[in-house]
Structures are given as C-alpha cells and as structure tokens.
PDB file of C-alpha atoms in Angstrom:
ATOM      1  CA  MET A 131     -28.353 -14.826 -12.372  1.00 59.00           C
ATOM      2  CA  ASN A 132     -31.674 -14.052 -10.831  1.00 68.00           C
ATOM      3  CA  ARG A 133     -32.119 -11.165  -8.247  1.00 72.00           C
ATOM      4  CA  GLN A 134     -32.756 -13.885  -5.311  1.00 74.00           C
ATOM      5  CA  ALA A 135     -28.851 -14.983  -6.372  1.00 74.00           C
ATOM      6  CA  GLN A 136     -27.670 -11.280  -6.951  1.00 73.00           C
ATOM      7  CA  ALA A 137     -28.624 -10.262  -3.587  1.00 78.00           C
ATOM      8  CA  ALA A 138     -26.510 -12.806  -2.307  1.00 77.00           C
ATOM      9  CA  VAL A 139     -24.051 -11.537  -3.662  1.00 76.00           C
ATOM     10  CA  LEU A 140     -24.403  -8.605  -2.621  1.00 78.00           C
ATOM     11  CA  PHE A 141     -24.749  -9.441   0.838  1.00 80.00           C
ATOM     12  CA  LEU A 142     -21.583 -10.850   0.688  1.00 78.00           C
ATOM     13  CA  LEU A 143     -20.248  -9.436  -0.411  1.00 80.00           C
ATOM     14  CA  GLY A 144     -20.920  -6.147   2.172  1.00 81.00           C
ATOM     15  CA  ALA A 145     -19.810  -9.063   4.567  1.00 80.00           C
ATOM     16  CA  ALA A 146     -16.623  -9.495   3.534  1.00 79.00           C
ATOM     17  CA  LEU A 147     -16.088  -5.711   4.027  1.00 80.00           C
ATOM     18  CA  LEU A 148     -17.572  -5.637   7.050  1.00 80.00           C
ATOM     19  CA  HIS A 149     -14.510  -8.904   7.425  1.00 75.00           C
ATOM     20  CA  ALA A 150     -12.355  -6.459   5.712  1.00 75.00           C
ATOM     21  CA  GLY A 151     -12.622  -2.937   7.857  1.00 75.00           C
ATOM     22  CA  ALA A 152     -13.388  -5.370  11.251  1.00 79.00           C
ATOM     23  CA  THR A 153      -9.516  -6.896  10.848  1.00 74.00           C
ATOM     24  CA  ASP A 154      -6.424  -5.830  10.010  1.00 70.00           C
ATOM     25  CA  LEU A 155      -7.070  -7.101   6.233  1.00 70.00           C
ATOM     26  CA  TYR A 156      -8.322  -3.354   4.545  1.00 68.00           C
ATOM     27  CA  LEU A 157      -4.745  -3.104   5.284  1.00 66.00           C
ATOM     28  CA  ARG A 158      -3.289  -4.410   2.612  1.00 68.00           C
ATOM     29  CA  TYR A 159      -5.239  -2.876   0.486  1.00 70.00           C
ATOM     30  CA  VAL A 160      -6.633   1.237   1.183  1.00 70.00           C
ATOM     31  CA  LYS A 161      -5.237   3.515   4.393  1.00 70.00           C
ATOM     32  CA  ALA A 162      -6.075   2.954   8.019  1.00 70.00           C
ATOM     33  CA  GLY A 163      -8.064   6.695   7.770  1.00 70.00           C
ATOM     34  CA  LEU A 164     -10.551   5.094   4.707  1.00 71.00           C
ATOM     35  CA  ARG A 165     -12.133   2.138   7.368  1.00 75.00           C
ATOM     36  CA  PRO A 166     -15.031   4.146   8.395  1.00 83.00           C
ATOM     37  CA  LEU A 167     -15.257   4.181   4.126  1.00 81.00           C
ATOM     38  CA  LEU A 168     -14.852   0.908   3.973  1.00 77.00           C
ATOM     39  CA  LEU A 169     -16.826  -0.603   6.647  1.00 85.00           C
ATOM     40  CA  ALA A 170     -19.674   2.438   5.472  1.00 87.00           C
ATOM     41  CA  SER A 171     -19.507   0.672   1.663  1.00 85.00           C
ATOM     42  CA  GLY A 172     -20.073  -3.338   3.583  1.00 82.00           C
ATOM     43  CA  VAL A 173     -23.446  -1.043   5.186  1.00 87.00           C
ATOM     44  CA  VAL A 174     -24.649  -0.363   1.853  1.00 87.00           C
ATOM     45  CA  LEU A 175     -24.331  -3.632   0.375  1.00 86.00           C
ATOM     46  CA  ILE A 176     -25.823  -5.146   2.737  1.00 85.00           C
ATOM     47  CA  ALA A 177     -28.574  -3.276   3.194  1.00 87.00           C
ATOM     48  CA  ALA A 178     -29.221  -3.102  -0.781  1.00 85.00           C
ATOM     49  CA  ALA A 179     -28.658  -7.074  -0.795  1.00 82.00           C
ATOM     50  CA  VAL A 180     -31.717  -6.995   1.919  1.00 85.00           C
ATOM     51  CA  ALA A 181     -33.914  -4.476  -0.215  1.00 86.00           C
ATOM     52  CA  THR A 182     -33.275  -6.775  -3.502  1.00 82.00           C
ATOM     53  CA  ALA A 183     -34.706  -9.599  -1.768  1.00 80.00           C
ATOM     54  CA  TRP A 184     -36.975  -8.215  -0.272  1.00 82.00           C
ATOM     55  CA  TYR A 185     -38.310  -6.387  -3.064  1.00 82.00           C
ATOM     56  CA  GLU A 186     -38.175  -9.553  -5.322  1.00 78.00           C
ATOM     57  CA  ARG A 187     -40.557 -11.851  -2.834  1.00 78.00           C
ATOM     58  CA  ARG A 188     -43.631  -8.596  -2.921  1.00 78.00           C
ATOM     59  CA  ARG A 189     -43.777  -8.815  -7.021  1.00 77.00           C
ATOM     60  CA  ALA A 190     -43.187 -12.402  -7.093  1.00 72.00           C
ATOM     61  CA  GLY A 191     -46.109 -12.838  -4.628  1.00 69.00           C
ATOM     62  CA  ARG A 192     -48.035 -10.468  -6.333  1.00 71.00           C
ATOM     63  CA  SER A 193     -46.896 -11.682 -10.216  1.00 65.00           C
ATOM     64  CA  GLY A 194     -47.630 -14.855  -9.271  1.00 59.00           C
ATOM     65  CA  PRO A 195     -45.532 -18.222 -10.736  1.00 58.00           C
ATOM     66  CA  GLY A 196     -44.772 -17.667 -14.420  1.00 52.00           C
ATOM     67  CA  HIS A 197     -41.884 -17.058 -16.550  1.00 53.00           C
ATOM     68  CA  ALA A 198     -38.735 -16.141 -14.800  1.00 54.00           C
ATOM     69  CA  HIS A 199     -36.521 -13.997 -17.549  1.00 56.00           C
ATOM     70  CA  PRO A 200     -32.746 -14.400 -16.922  1.00 57.00           C
ATOM     71  CA  GLU A 201     -30.764 -12.238 -16.549  1.00 57.00           C
ATOM     72  CA  PRO A 202     -27.556 -11.477 -18.604  1.00 59.00           C
ATOM     73  CA  ARG A 203     -25.378 -13.576 -17.511  1.00 65.00           C
ATOM     74  CA  VAL A 204     -21.836 -11.111 -17.171  1.00 62.00           C
ATOM     75  CA  SER A 205     -23.455 -10.536 -13.800  1.00 62.00           C
ATOM     76  CA  TRP A 206     -21.430 -13.742 -12.480  1.00 68.00           C
ATOM     77  CA  LEU A 207     -18.994 -11.290 -12.698  1.00 70.00           C
ATOM     78  CA  LEU A 208     -19.853  -9.666  -9.421  1.00 65.00           C
ATOM     79  CA  LEU A 209     -18.121 -12.657  -8.528  1.00 71.00           C
ATOM     80  CA  LEU A 210     -14.563 -12.009  -8.886  1.00 73.00           C
ATOM     81  CA  PRO A 211     -14.190  -8.960  -6.356  1.00 67.00           C
ATOM     82  CA  LEU A 212     -15.586 -11.277  -3.864  1.00 67.00           C
ATOM     83  CA  LEU A 213     -13.149 -14.586  -4.113  1.00 70.00           C
ATOM     84  CA  ALA A 214     -10.701 -11.954  -4.441  1.00 67.00           C
ATOM     85  CA  LEU A 215     -11.192 -10.354  -1.162  1.00 66.00           C
ATOM     86  CA  ILE A 216     -12.109 -14.097   0.649  1.00 65.00           C
ATOM     87  CA  LEU A 217      -9.011 -15.967  -1.021  1.00 64.00           C
ATOM     88  CA  ILE A 218      -6.237 -13.688  -1.849  1.00 66.00           C
ATOM     89  CA  ALA A 219      -4.933 -11.638   0.390  1.00 64.00           C
ATOM     90  CA  PRO A 220      -2.056  -9.763  -1.123  1.00 64.00           C
ATOM     91  CA  PRO A 221       1.366  -9.861   0.609  1.00 66.00           C
ATOM     92  CA  ALA A 222       2.326  -5.950   1.454  1.00 69.00           C
ATOM     93  CA  LEU A 223       4.943  -4.453  -1.119  1.00 77.00           C
ATOM     94  CA  GLY A 224       8.374  -4.725  -0.434  1.00 83.00           C
ATOM     95  CA  SER A 225      12.503  -4.327  -2.106  1.00 88.00           C
ATOM     96  CA  TYR A 226      11.896  -5.639  -5.489  1.00 87.00           C
ATOM     97  CA  SER A 227       9.014  -2.831  -5.657  1.00 86.00           C
ATOM     98  CA  ALA A 228      10.996  -0.861  -3.292  1.00 89.00           C
ATOM     99  CA  LEU A 229      14.289  -0.608  -5.984  1.00 91.00           C
ATOM    100  CA  ARG A 230      11.905  -0.570  -9.173  1.00 90.00           C
ATOM    101  CA  SER A 231      10.169   3.110  -8.010  1.00 89.00           C
ATOM    102  CA  GLY A 232      12.013   6.361  -6.949  1.00 91.00           C
ATOM    103  CA  THR A 233      11.587   7.768  -3.608  1.00 92.00           C
ATOM    104  CA  ALA A 234       8.392   9.970  -2.877  1.00 89.00           C
ATOM    105  CA  LEU A 235      10.004  11.990  -0.276  1.00 91.00           C
ATOM    106  CA  GLN A 236       8.987  15.394  -0.126  1.00 87.00           C
ATOM    107  CA  LYS A 237       9.864  18.629   1.596  1.00 87.00           C
ATOM    108  CA  PRO A 238       7.418  19.044   4.107  1.00 85.00           C
ATOM    109  CA  TYR A 239       5.413  22.514   5.108  1.00 82.00           C
ATOM    110  CA  ALA A 240       6.646  22.554   8.854  1.00 80.00           C
ATOM    111  CA  TYR A 241       8.626  19.937  10.868  1.00 84.00           C
ATOM    112  CA  GLY A 242       7.554  19.444  14.358  1.00 84.00           C
ATOM    113  CA  PRO A 243       8.702  19.284  17.705  1.00 86.00           C
ATOM    114  CA  LEU A 244      10.766  15.935  17.890  1.00 88.00           C
ATOM    115  CA  PRO A 245       9.555  13.082  20.093  1.00 86.00           C
ATOM    116  CA  ALA A 246       9.962  12.389  23.454  1.00 86.00           C
ATOM    117  CA  GLY A 247      12.283   9.508  24.472  1.00 86.00           C
ATOM    118  CA  ASP A 248      15.771   8.631  24.105  1.00 89.00           C
ATOM    119  CA  PRO A 249      16.376   7.307  21.138  1.00 94.00           C
ATOM    120  CA  VAL A 250      13.511   8.945  19.602  1.00 94.00           C
ATOM    121  CA  PRO A 251      10.872   6.919  17.645  1.00 94.00           C
ATOM    122  CA  LEU A 252      10.731   8.323  14.346  1.00 94.00           C
ATOM    123  CA  SER A 253       8.898   6.722  11.465  1.00 92.00           C
ATOM    124  CA  VAL A 254      11.232   7.143   7.935  1.00 94.00           C
ATOM    125  CA  VAL A 255       9.838   9.791   6.392  1.00 92.00           C
ATOM    126  CA  ASP A 256       9.933  11.925   9.347  1.00 93.00           C
ATOM    127  CA  TYR A 257      13.390  11.042   9.782  1.00 95.00           C
ATOM    128  CA  ALA A 258      14.237  11.206   5.592  1.00 94.00           C
ATOM    129  CA  SER A 259      12.518  14.649   5.846  1.00 93.00           C
ATOM    130  CA  ARG A 260      14.159  16.016   8.871  1.00 94.00           C
ATOM    131  CA  ALA A 261      17.907  14.845   7.602  1.00 94.00           C
ATOM    132  CA  ALA A 262      17.402  15.419   3.412  1.00 94.00           C
ATOM    133  CA  TYR A 263      15.130  18.498   3.426  1.00 93.00           C
ATOM    134  CA  GLY A 264      16.059  20.096   7.381  1.00 91.00           C
ATOM    135  CA  HIS A 265      19.498  19.758   7.037  1.00 89.00           C
ATOM    136  CA  GLY A 266      19.484  17.724  10.162  1.00 89.00           C
ATOM    137  CA  ARG A 267      19.204  21.532  11.889  1.00 89.00           C
ATOM    138  CA  SER A 268      15.984  19.140  14.935  1.00 89.00           C
ATOM    139  CA  LEU A 269      18.346  15.785  14.888  1.00 90.00           C
ATOM    140  CA  HIS A 270      22.086  16.774  16.065  1.00 84.00           C
ATOM    141  CA  GLY A 271      22.879  15.114  19.175  1.00 82.00           C
ATOM    142  CA  ARG A 272      19.624  12.660  19.384  1.00 91.00           C
ATOM    143  CA  PRO A 273      20.045   9.305  18.946  1.00 95.00           C
ATOM    144  CA  VAL A 274      17.269   7.873  16.075  1.00 96.00           C
ATOM    145  CA  ARG A 275      14.348   5.030  16.320  1.00 96.00           C
ATOM    146  CA  VAL A 276      13.035   4.016  12.917  1.00 96.00           C
ATOM    147  CA  THR A 277      11.708   0.894  11.782  1.00 96.00           C
ATOM    148  CA  GLY A 278      11.109  -0.887   8.050  1.00 95.00           C
ATOM    149  CA  PHE A 279      12.456  -3.422   5.844  1.00 95.00           C
ATOM    150  CA  LEU A 280      15.425  -3.976   4.206  1.00 96.00           C
ATOM    151  CA  ALA A 281      16.125  -3.367   0.753  1.00 95.00           C
ATOM    152  CA  LEU A 282      19.306  -4.411  -1.042  1.00 95.00           C
ATOM    153  CA  ASP A 283      20.188  -2.837  -4.790  1.00 92.00           C
ATOM    154  CA  ARG A 284      22.337  -4.213  -7.234  1.00 89.00           C
ATOM    155  CA  ALA A 285      25.925  -3.389  -5.653  1.00 90.00           C
ATOM    156  CA  GLY A 286      24.328  -4.877  -2.022  1.00 91.00           C
ATOM    157  CA  ARG A 287      23.645  -1.909  -0.415  1.00 93.00           C
ATOM    158  CA  PRO A 288      20.921  -1.470   2.004  1.00 96.00           C
ATOM    159  CA  TYR A 289      18.793   0.616   2.653  1.00 97.00           C
ATOM    160  CA  LEU A 290      16.063   1.160   5.172  1.00 97.00           C
ATOM    161  CA  VAL A 291      12.391   1.650   3.355  1.00 95.00           C
ATOM    162  CA  ARG A 292       8.529   2.284   3.970  1.00 92.00           C
ATOM    163  CA  MET A 293       6.150   2.095   1.333  1.00 87.00           C
ATOM    164  CA  ALA A 294       4.028   5.206   1.710  1.00 83.00           C
ATOM    165  CA  LEU A 295       0.628   5.859   0.611  1.00 77.00           C
ATOM    166  CA  ASN A 296      -1.675   8.258  -0.886  1.00 73.00           C
ATOM    167  CA  CYS A 297      -4.837   6.180  -0.854  1.00 70.00           C
ATOM    168  CA  CYS A 298      -4.468   2.467  -1.398  1.00 70.00           C
ATOM    169  CA  ALA A 299      -1.778   0.019  -1.558  1.00 64.00           C
ATOM    170  CA  ALA A 300      -2.359   1.199  -5.927  1.00 66.00           C
ATOM    171  CA  ASP A 301      -0.462   4.069  -5.651  1.00 72.00           C
ATOM    172  CA  ALA A 302       1.857   3.010  -2.975  1.00 78.00           C
ATOM    173  CA  GLN A 303       5.968   4.510  -3.599  1.00 87.00           C
ATOM    174  CA  PRO A 304       8.759   4.305  -1.612  1.00 92.00           C
ATOM    175  CA  VAL A 305      10.794   6.257   1.509  1.00 94.00           C
ATOM    176  CA  LYS A 306      14.473   5.115   2.104  1.00 96.00           C
ATOM    177  CA  ILE A 307      17.261   5.603   4.266  1.00 96.00           C
ATOM    178  CA  ALA A 308      20.180   4.701   3.064  1.00 97.00           C
ATOM    179  CA  LEU A 309      22.435   2.677   5.889  1.00 97.00           C
ATOM    180  CA  THR A 310      25.494   2.788   7.386  1.00 95.00           C
ATOM    181  CA  GLY A 311      27.528   2.130   9.583  1.00 94.00           C
ATOM    182  CA  GLU A 312      27.412  -1.527  12.226  1.00 93.00           C
ATOM    183  CA  LEU A 313      25.499  -3.179  10.367  1.00 93.00           C
ATOM    184  CA  PRO A 314      24.502  -7.072  10.867  1.00 90.00           C
ATOM    185  CA  PRO A 315      26.700  -9.566   8.500  1.00 89.00           C
ATOM    186  CA  VAL A 316      23.698 -10.893   6.864  1.00 89.00           C
ATOM    187  CA  LEU A 317      21.521  -8.083   5.412  1.00 91.00           C
ATOM    188  CA  ARG A 318      18.409 -10.572   4.232  1.00 93.00           C
ATOM    189  CA  PRO A 319      15.800  -8.660   1.867  1.00 94.00           C
ATOM    190  CA  ASP A 320      12.849  -7.626   2.698  1.00 93.00           C
ATOM    191  CA  ALA A 321      13.249  -8.585   6.391  1.00 94.00           C
ATOM    192  CA  TRP A 322      12.122  -5.529   9.072  1.00 95.00           C
ATOM    193  CA  LEU A 323      14.496  -4.167  11.538  1.00 95.00           C
ATOM    194  CA  GLU A 324      14.177  -1.926  14.450  1.00 96.00           C
ATOM    195  CA  VAL A 325      17.197   0.386  13.860  1.00 97.00           C
ATOM    196  CA  THR A 326      18.689   2.605  16.440  1.00 97.00           C
ATOM    197  CA  GLY A 327      21.411   5.337  15.043  1.00 96.00           C
ATOM    198  CA  THR A 328      22.245   9.189  14.652  1.00 96.00           C
ATOM    199  CA  TYR A 329      22.133  12.033  11.980  1.00 95.00           C
ATOM    200  CA  THR A 330      24.480  11.988   9.772  1.00 95.00           C
ATOM    201  CA  PRO A 331      25.056  14.887   6.768  1.00 94.00           C
ATOM    202  CA  ARG A 332      25.087  12.191   4.132  1.00 95.00           C
ATOM    203  CA  LEU A 333      23.212  12.313   0.956  1.00 95.00           C
ATOM    204  CA  THR A 334      22.094  10.143  -1.897  1.00 95.00           C
ATOM    205  CA  ARG A 335      20.823  10.349  -5.114  1.00 95.00           C
ATOM    206  CA  ASP A 336      17.967   8.077  -6.309  1.00 94.00           C
ATOM    207  CA  PRO A 337      19.054   6.198  -9.466  1.00 92.00           C
ATOM    208  CA  VAL A 338      15.291   6.225 -10.139  1.00 92.00           C
ATOM    209  CA  ASN A 339      14.123  10.063 -10.422  1.00 93.00           C
ATOM    210  CA  ASP A 340      17.194  11.473  -8.837  1.00 94.00           C
ATOM    211  CA  GLY A 341      15.193  11.915  -5.011  1.00 94.00           C
ATOM    212  CA  PRO A 342      17.339  12.750  -2.412  1.00 95.00           C
ATOM    213  CA  ILE A 343      18.592   9.477  -0.460  1.00 96.00           C
ATOM    214  CA  PRO A 344      19.381  10.519   3.032  1.00 96.00           C
ATOM    215  CA  TYR A 345      21.795   7.742   5.344  1.00 97.00           C
ATOM    216  CA  LEU A 346      21.732   7.003   8.497  1.00 97.00           C
ATOM    217  CA  LYS A 347      24.662   6.003  11.157  1.00 96.00           C
ATOM    218  CA  VAL A 348      23.449   2.665  12.659  1.00 97.00           C
ATOM    219  CA  THR A 349      24.819   2.192  15.975  1.00 96.00           C
ATOM    220  CA  SER A 350      22.833  -0.965  16.747  1.00 96.00           C
ATOM    221  CA  THR A 351      19.510  -3.171  15.040  1.00 95.00           C
ATOM    222  CA  ARG A 352      17.334  -5.817  15.952  1.00 94.00           C
ATOM    223  CA  PRO A 353      14.908  -7.913  13.566  1.00 95.00           C
ATOM    224  CA  VAL A 354      11.117  -7.374  14.474  1.00 94.00           C
ATOM    225  CA  GLN A 355       8.187  -8.418  12.615  1.00 92.00           C
ATOM    226  CA  ALA A 356       6.626  -6.502   9.900  1.00 87.00           C
ATOM    227  CA  PRO A 357       3.933  -4.217  12.015  1.00 85.00           C
ATOM    228  CA  PRO A 358       0.154  -5.234  10.997  1.00 79.00           C
ATOM    229  CA  ASP A 359       0.354  -1.537   9.462  1.00 77.00           C
ATOM    230  CA  PRO A 360       3.048  -2.187   6.588  1.00 80.00           C
ATOM    231  CA  TYR A 361       2.437   1.192   4.661  1.00 78.00           C
ATOM    232  CA  ASP A 362       3.399   4.886   5.865  1.00 73.00           C
ATOM    233  CA  GLU A 363       1.042   7.271   5.358  1.00 56.00           C
ATOM    234  CA  THR A 364       2.630  11.062   6.217  1.00 51.00           C
ATOM    235  CA  TRP A 365       4.165  10.810   3.022  1.00 45.00           C
ATOM    236  CA  ASN A 366       2.491  13.263   1.482  1.00 42.00           C
ATOM    237  CA  THR A 367       1.942  15.559   4.229  1.00 40.00           C
TER     238      THR A 367
END
C-alpha cells in the first residue's frame, strides 16, 4: 500500500466515522455522550488523509520519477475496521447476554424527584434502584411505566431488561426487573415492551452475581419498537 492508498483509506475511515456519528449507527458501538468525540475523530482522520495526499504529491513533484519503495503489506489491515464499520451493523445486546451476566444495579448517591406523569415514566435503572435500594419509598401509590426487552430464564420467569453502558457496547451489563401480575399469554425473548405497573416489595437475587432484582407488579403491557438508543447510560450514577 503506497502513501496515496493510505490517504484514501484514512479518508474513507474518517468519512465512515462521520456517517456513523451523524446517524443513530454509532449508538450500536458507544454511548450517546461520546458522539462529539466520534465526530472529532472523523474530522481528524480526514484532515490527516488530506495532509498525507498533499505531502506525497509535493514530495513526488520535487524528487521526480523514480523507484517507489513498497510499504509493508500489513498496512492493508487498515481496511478491516473500515469494512467492519461499513458492512457490519451489530445488533444490540439482548436476552442471551443479559441472562449470562449479573445485574449491574448499584446503589445511587441520591434519588431525584419523580418525573411528572401518571403513570410515571421511569427507566429500568431508575425503577430498579428505587425499588431495591430505596425500598420503594418514592414509589408508593404511584403507577409507573417502564420500557425494556424481555428475557426468560430457564424456568420461564420473565424479566424486563435494559443493557447499561459505562463507555461502549463492549462493557454493557444488564439491569433486570422481575415481572409479576398481569402478563401477556405469550412472552417472546428480546421483544420490547412498555410495562405499566406498581411497586411491590418482593425481591429476588441474580443467580449470576447475587445482585438484587426487584419485582414490578404489572397491570398492563404494550409491545413497542426497539428505541434508537437501546442502551441505558445511567447505571453508575
């Protein structure tokens, strides 16, 4: 691979990063807060590609025709991340990963006020932390609405799950809510549900890491489409 080819690969990789950052594609790889850094990386790669092409053109003009020294063949490996980014859009992690990882639920430093609404819209992490560590004190008498995907353990017990990110999809871990009450007759793993229900003090332990998994008493469910950002970023706050 000569310098001009390297510049072309850098340009294409930078353009692919800009495309991912300008659309929802980047959410399959990193959390939403890293979008500015992803876009900046794309700009830097494109600038490096332009500078490399300009420098090589000037150098060729000064030295005139001659024998080119081939670059190491290993440099063609630069194409691999480019092809992966363009051709492969990995699905979000689902029930298979969730059931093989322990809950990432952690005790928060404090609880903010509940959002307005009836039912109250809460994330999986927010409900689980209030129920498990806050003992439901802020939830008494308030119906809640939570959205996540379904996971069924070996005994068929249903969980509402959201994979939580610290940085990127590689470190995603599940936060789980066990479901009881009025459930659909057919439960399909990885299906996304909007669940309305009320707090119950019932609690179970995750068989993987013995972490707390609170229950939610379901009063109604509604199937929904997977959100553009399938991950939750608030587990460590």
